[in-house]
Short mmCIF file of C-alpha atoms in Angstrom, two decimals:
data_model
loop_
_atom_site.label_atom_id
_atom_site.label_comp_id
_atom_site.label_asym_id
_atom_site.label_seq_id
_atom_site.Cartn_x
_atom_site.Cartn_y
_atom_site.Cartn_z
CA MET A 1 0.00 0.00 0.00
CA PHE A 2 1.32 3.44 -0.94
CA TYR A 3 0.50 7.02 -0.05
CA VAL A 4 0.69 9.80 -2.60
CA PHE A 5 1.38 13.35 -1.47
CA ALA A 6 -1.00 15.88 -3.02
CA PHE A 7 1.57 18.66 -3.21
CA LEU A 8 1.69 19.03 -6.97
CA ILE A 9 3.42 22.13 -8.36
CA SER A 10 5.03 23.26 -11.61
CA ALA A 11 8.74 22.85 -12.38
CA ASN A 12 9.54 26.52 -11.69
CA GLU A 13 7.59 26.48 -8.42
CA ARG A 14 9.39 23.28 -7.48
CA ILE A 15 12.79 25.00 -7.67
CA ILE A 16 11.56 27.87 -5.49
CA LEU A 17 10.05 25.46 -2.97
CA VAL A 18 13.17 23.29 -2.74
CA THR A 19 15.37 26.36 -2.25
CA ALA A 20 13.08 27.89 0.39
CA VAL A 21 12.60 24.67 2.37
CA LEU A 22 16.30 23.81 2.21
CA LEU A 23 17.19 27.31 3.44
CA ILE A 24 14.71 27.03 6.33
CA TYR A 25 16.05 23.58 7.22
CA LEU A 26 19.66 24.79 7.23
CA ILE A 27 18.75 27.83 9.37
CA ILE A 28 17.02 25.58 11.89
CA LEU A 29 19.92 23.11 11.97
CA SER A 30 22.67 25.74 12.27
CA GLY A 31 20.83 27.84 14.88
CA ASN A 32 19.95 24.93 17.14
CA LEU A 33 23.33 23.22 16.71
CA LEU A 34 25.04 26.46 17.75
CA ILE A 35 22.93 26.63 20.92
CA ILE A 36 23.65 22.96 21.72
CA SER A 37 27.40 23.47 21.15
CA LEU A 38 27.56 26.59 23.34
CA ILE A 39 25.64 24.96 26.18
CA CYS A 40 27.71 21.77 26.08
CA LEU A 41 31.08 23.54 25.83
CA GLN A 42 30.54 26.40 28.30
CA PRO A 43 30.55 25.33 32.01
CA GLN A 44 28.72 28.52 33.06
CA LEU A 45 25.73 27.35 31.02
CA HIS A 46 25.42 24.02 32.82
CA THR A 47 22.28 25.08 34.68
CA SER A 48 18.72 23.77 34.64
CA MET A 49 17.45 26.52 32.31
CA TYR A 50 20.07 25.73 29.68
CA PHE A 51 19.62 21.99 30.21
CA PHE A 52 16.00 22.32 29.08
CA LEU A 53 16.97 24.73 26.29
CA CYS A 54 19.52 22.18 25.03
CA ASN A 55 16.83 19.48 25.12
CA LEU A 56 14.50 21.78 23.20
CA SER A 57 17.13 22.46 20.53
CA ILE A 58 17.86 18.73 20.11
CA LEU A 59 14.14 18.10 19.87
CA ASP A 60 13.65 20.84 17.27
CA ILE A 61 16.33 19.32 15.05
CA LEU A 62 14.75 15.87 15.28
CA TYR A 63 11.29 17.35 14.79
CA VAL A 64 12.00 19.13 11.49
CA SER A 65 14.16 16.23 10.28
CA THR A 66 11.03 14.06 10.36
CA THR A 67 9.27 16.06 7.65
CA LEU A 68 11.45 18.61 5.83
CA PRO A 69 14.03 16.24 4.21
CA LYS A 70 11.15 14.22 2.70
CA LEU A 71 9.51 17.43 1.48
CA ILE A 72 12.78 18.51 -0.15
CA TYR A 73 13.09 15.08 -1.79
CA ILE A 74 9.57 14.95 -3.24
CA SER A 75 9.81 18.57 -4.39
CA HIS A 76 13.13 17.95 -6.11
CA THR A 77 12.32 14.60 -7.74
CA GLY A 78 8.57 14.91 -8.20
CA ASP A 79 8.21 11.46 -6.63
CA HIS A 80 5.22 11.89 -4.30
CA VAL A 81 5.02 8.25 -3.22
CA ILE A 82 5.82 6.95 0.25
CA SER A 83 5.46 3.39 1.52
CA TYR A 84 2.88 2.42 4.13
CA THR A 85 5.63 1.63 6.65
CA GLY A 86 7.44 4.88 5.90
CA CYS A 87 4.23 6.84 6.33
CA LEU A 88 3.47 5.30 9.72
CA ALA A 89 7.07 5.80 10.87
CA GLN A 90 6.97 9.47 9.88
CA LEU A 91 3.66 9.95 11.68
CA TYR A 92 4.95 8.22 14.83
CA PHE A 93 8.03 10.43 15.14
CA TYR A 94 6.03 13.55 14.26
CA ILE A 95 3.57 12.86 17.12
CA LEU A 96 6.39 11.85 19.48
CA PHE A 97 8.40 15.03 18.94
CA ALA A 98 5.34 17.33 18.91
CA ASP A 99 4.10 15.95 22.25
CA THR A 100 7.58 16.03 23.77
CA GLU A 101 7.96 19.69 22.82
CA CYS A 102 4.69 20.42 24.59
CA PHE A 103 5.87 18.70 27.79
CA LEU A 104 9.34 20.29 27.60
CA LEU A 105 7.83 23.77 27.38
CA THR A 106 5.87 22.86 30.52
CA ALA A 107 9.06 21.78 32.31
CA MET A 108 10.69 25.07 31.31
CA ALA A 109 7.73 26.97 32.83
CA ILE A 110 8.23 25.08 36.09
CA ASP A 111 11.93 25.98 35.98
CA ARG A 112 11.09 29.69 35.58
CA PHE A 113 8.57 29.42 38.43
CA VAL A 114 11.20 28.01 40.81
CA ALA A 115 13.84 30.55 39.65
CA ILE A 116 11.60 33.56 40.36
CA CYS A 117 9.47 32.38 43.27
CA PHE A 118 12.24 30.54 45.15
CA PRO A 119 15.47 32.23 43.98
CA LEU A 120 17.49 31.39 47.12
CA HIS A 121 16.70 27.68 46.80
CA TYR A 122 16.76 27.54 42.98
CA SER A 123 20.03 25.63 42.58
CA LEU A 124 19.05 23.23 45.36
CA ILE A 125 15.54 22.51 44.02
CA MET A 126 16.46 22.37 40.33
CA SER A 127 19.33 19.90 40.72
CA LYS A 128 20.57 17.73 37.88
CA GLN A 129 18.51 14.83 39.17
CA VAL A 130 15.33 16.93 39.21
CA CYS A 131 16.00 18.19 35.68
CA VAL A 132 16.35 14.62 34.42
CA LEU A 133 13.18 13.63 36.30
CA LEU A 134 11.31 16.44 34.52
CA ALA A 135 12.79 15.75 31.08
CA PHE A 136 12.54 11.94 31.05
CA PRO A 137 8.73 11.77 31.56
CA ALA A 138 8.32 14.22 28.67
CA TRP A 139 9.98 11.77 26.29
CA PHE A 140 8.45 8.66 27.91
CA MET A 141 4.83 9.89 28.02
CA SER A 142 5.09 11.17 24.46
CA SER A 143 6.41 7.79 23.30
CA VAL A 144 3.53 5.96 25.00
CA ASN A 145 0.98 8.39 23.57
CA ALA A 146 2.42 8.15 20.05
CA SER A 147 2.42 4.33 20.26
CA GLY A 148 -1.25 4.32 21.29
CA LEU A 149 -2.23 6.57 18.41
CA MET A 150 -0.19 4.50 15.97
CA TYR A 151 -2.01 1.34 17.08
CA LEU A 152 -5.35 2.95 16.24
CA VAL A 153 -4.08 4.35 12.93
CA HIS A 154 -2.66 0.93 12.00
CA ASN A 155 -6.18 -0.51 12.27
CA LEU A 156 -7.58 1.96 9.74
CA ILE A 157 -8.54 0.67 6.30
CA PHE A 158 -7.31 2.42 3.16
CA SER A 159 -7.73 1.88 -0.54
CA ASP A 160 -4.85 0.56 -2.62
CA LEU A 161 -3.66 4.05 -3.52
CA VAL A 162 -4.20 6.81 -0.98
CA GLU A 163 -3.83 10.54 -1.62
CA VAL A 164 -2.69 12.40 1.50
CA LYS A 165 -3.72 16.05 1.40
CA ASN A 166 -0.55 17.35 3.00
CA PHE A 167 3.21 17.39 2.45
CA PHE A 168 3.74 14.66 5.07
CA CYS A 169 1.74 11.89 6.77
CA ASP A 170 -0.34 14.09 9.03
CA LEU A 171 -2.84 12.39 11.35
CA LYS A 172 -5.79 14.48 10.20
CA ALA A 173 -5.00 13.86 6.53
CA LEU A 174 -4.85 10.09 7.11
CA ILE A 175 -8.22 10.14 8.87
CA PHE A 176 -9.77 11.94 5.91
CA ALA A 177 -8.13 9.46 3.53
CA SER A 178 -9.35 6.35 5.36
CA ILE A 179 -12.38 4.45 4.07
CA SER A 180 -13.13 2.89 7.48
CA ASP A 181 -15.12 4.28 10.40
CA THR A 182 -12.87 6.76 12.22
CA THR A 183 -15.31 7.80 14.97
CA SER A 184 -13.45 6.04 17.79
CA LEU A 185 -10.11 7.40 16.60
CA ARG A 186 -11.48 10.93 16.36
CA MET A 187 -12.86 10.68 19.89
CA PHE A 188 -9.55 9.33 21.19
CA ILE A 189 -7.64 12.16 19.52
CA LEU A 190 -10.04 14.75 20.94
CA VAL A 191 -9.76 13.41 24.50
CA ASP A 192 -6.00 12.91 24.12
CA ALA A 193 -5.45 16.46 22.85
CA MET A 194 -7.64 17.93 25.58
CA LEU A 195 -5.82 15.92 28.26
CA ILE A 196 -2.33 16.83 27.08
CA GLY A 197 -3.38 20.42 26.44
CA ALA A 198 -5.07 20.69 29.85
CA ILE A 199 -2.07 19.30 31.73
CA SER A 200 0.50 21.41 29.87
CA SER A 201 -1.45 24.67 29.65
CA GLY A 202 -2.69 24.24 33.24
CA LEU A 203 0.82 23.86 34.64
CA ILE A 204 2.17 26.70 32.48
CA PHE A 205 -0.72 29.01 33.39
CA THR A 206 -0.40 28.21 37.11
CA SER A 207 3.36 28.77 36.99
CA TYR A 208 2.96 32.21 35.43
CA ILE A 209 0.16 33.21 37.83
CA CYS A 210 2.59 32.53 40.68
CA ILE A 211 5.39 34.31 38.79
CA ILE A 212 3.24 37.42 38.20
CA TYR A 213 2.17 37.43 41.85
CA THR A 214 5.83 37.27 42.96
CA VAL A 215 6.94 39.94 40.46
CA LEU A 216 4.20 42.35 41.59
CA LYS A 217 5.59 42.19 45.13
CA ILE A 218 8.89 43.67 43.91
CA LYS A 219 8.90 47.37 44.81
CA SER A 220 11.21 48.60 42.04
CA SER A 221 9.63 48.87 38.58
CA HIS A 222 13.06 48.18 37.06
CA GLY A 223 13.33 45.07 39.23
CA ARG A 224 9.88 43.88 38.19
CA TRP A 225 10.69 44.34 34.52
CA LYS A 226 14.12 42.70 34.82
CA THR A 227 12.69 39.68 36.64
CA PHE A 228 9.73 39.17 34.32
CA SER A 229 11.86 39.71 31.18
CA SER A 230 13.75 36.52 32.07
CA CYS A 231 10.54 34.68 31.10
CA SER A 232 9.85 36.59 27.88
CA SER A 233 11.65 34.12 25.59
CA HIS A 234 9.73 31.17 27.02
CA ILE A 235 6.40 33.01 26.86
CA THR A 236 6.99 33.88 23.21
CA ILE A 237 7.77 30.27 22.27
CA VAL A 238 4.75 28.98 24.21
CA VAL A 239 2.36 31.43 22.51
CA VAL A 240 3.72 30.63 19.03
CA TYR A 241 3.68 26.85 19.61
CA PHE A 242 0.22 26.52 21.16
CA GLY A 243 -1.22 29.20 18.87
CA SER A 244 -0.04 27.44 15.70
CA ALA A 245 -1.15 24.04 17.08
CA MET A 246 -4.66 25.32 17.80
CA SER A 247 -4.90 26.98 14.38
CA LEU A 248 -3.87 23.74 12.69
CA TYR A 249 -6.17 21.32 14.48
CA LEU A 250 -9.23 23.54 14.76
CA THR A 251 -9.54 24.12 11.01
CA ASP A 252 -11.46 21.71 8.77
CA SER A 253 -9.93 22.93 5.51
CA LEU A 254 -7.37 20.53 4.06
CA GLN A 255 -6.08 23.29 1.77
CA GLU A 256 -5.28 25.50 4.76
CA ASP A 257 -3.70 22.53 6.53
CA VAL A 258 -0.69 22.55 4.19
CA ILE A 259 0.20 26.15 5.08
CA LEU A 260 -0.63 25.78 8.77
CA SER A 261 1.31 22.50 8.97
CA MET A 262 4.36 24.19 7.47
CA MET A 263 4.08 26.96 10.07
CA PHE A 264 3.61 24.47 12.92
CA VAL A 265 6.57 22.34 11.80
CA THR A 266 9.04 25.17 11.12
CA LEU A 267 8.05 28.25 13.14
CA VAL A 268 9.10 27.27 16.68
CA PRO A 269 12.32 25.41 15.66
CA MET A 270 13.36 28.42 13.57
CA LEU A 271 12.37 31.09 16.12
CA ASN A 272 13.71 29.26 19.17
CA PRO A 273 17.46 30.02 18.61
CA LEU A 274 16.68 33.56 17.42
CA ILE A 275 14.45 34.49 20.37
CA TYR A 276 16.71 33.00 23.03
CA SER A 277 19.88 34.49 21.53
CA LEU A 278 18.38 37.97 21.22
CA ARG A 279 16.91 38.03 24.74
CA ASN A 280 19.68 36.23 26.62
CA LYS A 281 22.77 38.23 27.56
CA GLU A 282 24.90 35.16 28.31
CA LEU A 283 24.19 33.59 24.92
CA LYS A 284 24.73 36.88 23.09
CA THR A 285 28.11 37.29 24.79
CA LEU A 286 29.13 33.74 23.93
CA TYR A 287 27.95 34.22 20.33
CA ARG A 288 30.28 37.22 20.00
CA HIS A 289 33.21 35.28 21.48
CA SER A 290 32.56 32.33 19.16
CA GLU A 291 32.57 34.62 16.14
CA LYS A 292 35.97 35.95 17.18
#
């Protein structure tokens, strides 16, 4: 059984698309690899905040590598066919990395909460062991969730030749392409998304309520701004990630899905190094030294 990508374009448009996607992919790789290198090589960055940022950068590289290389290949060759096994594998890793990013952003919110609300005990609370205990469940729970979804998708029935209305094996596109009853799968996805979204957004929202309450108790306006600005990078990434995710999965238009999927796949991995490097004095200083 094969899946055909419905991303048909002219020869001239194909060249533009390959160039644009390749450029985006290289920007994401170089930006995140630079962050990973700086964090690993600089002892002063071996803190909990940079531990999670390093995890996020690794995740972003894996995340885009699940979809963009295949998009570059099919755009360059015009071969829009992918095997059944390849399609399921791509979908599994896409769900795994998307869910893990959601949980990692939650762990980073908890880290900011401890840093601002309990600054004197920050290094004691956010030890290396605690960081690992926060990061490991993110990968483990995402793996379990992705495996459960893949089991349900594997039971779907398709025709001999399936046209997927996206540039990769997206879950929504496969549901639309299936000729079997997808009611139970749709219900599972709805409950699953609400559960993951409720846990993540609930913990992030609670963390920032506590952070705002603590910041408001600071008498100096400069102090309030300086303290809260340490969270600005994380807030920006959270808003972009959850905003693009909601836009993608709340729409019923398959035509819009292609554009929204591209934004969801590339926006956070591309913005992550830029936002953190621009708003972080330590990283900016190390960037300058590395250039020299």
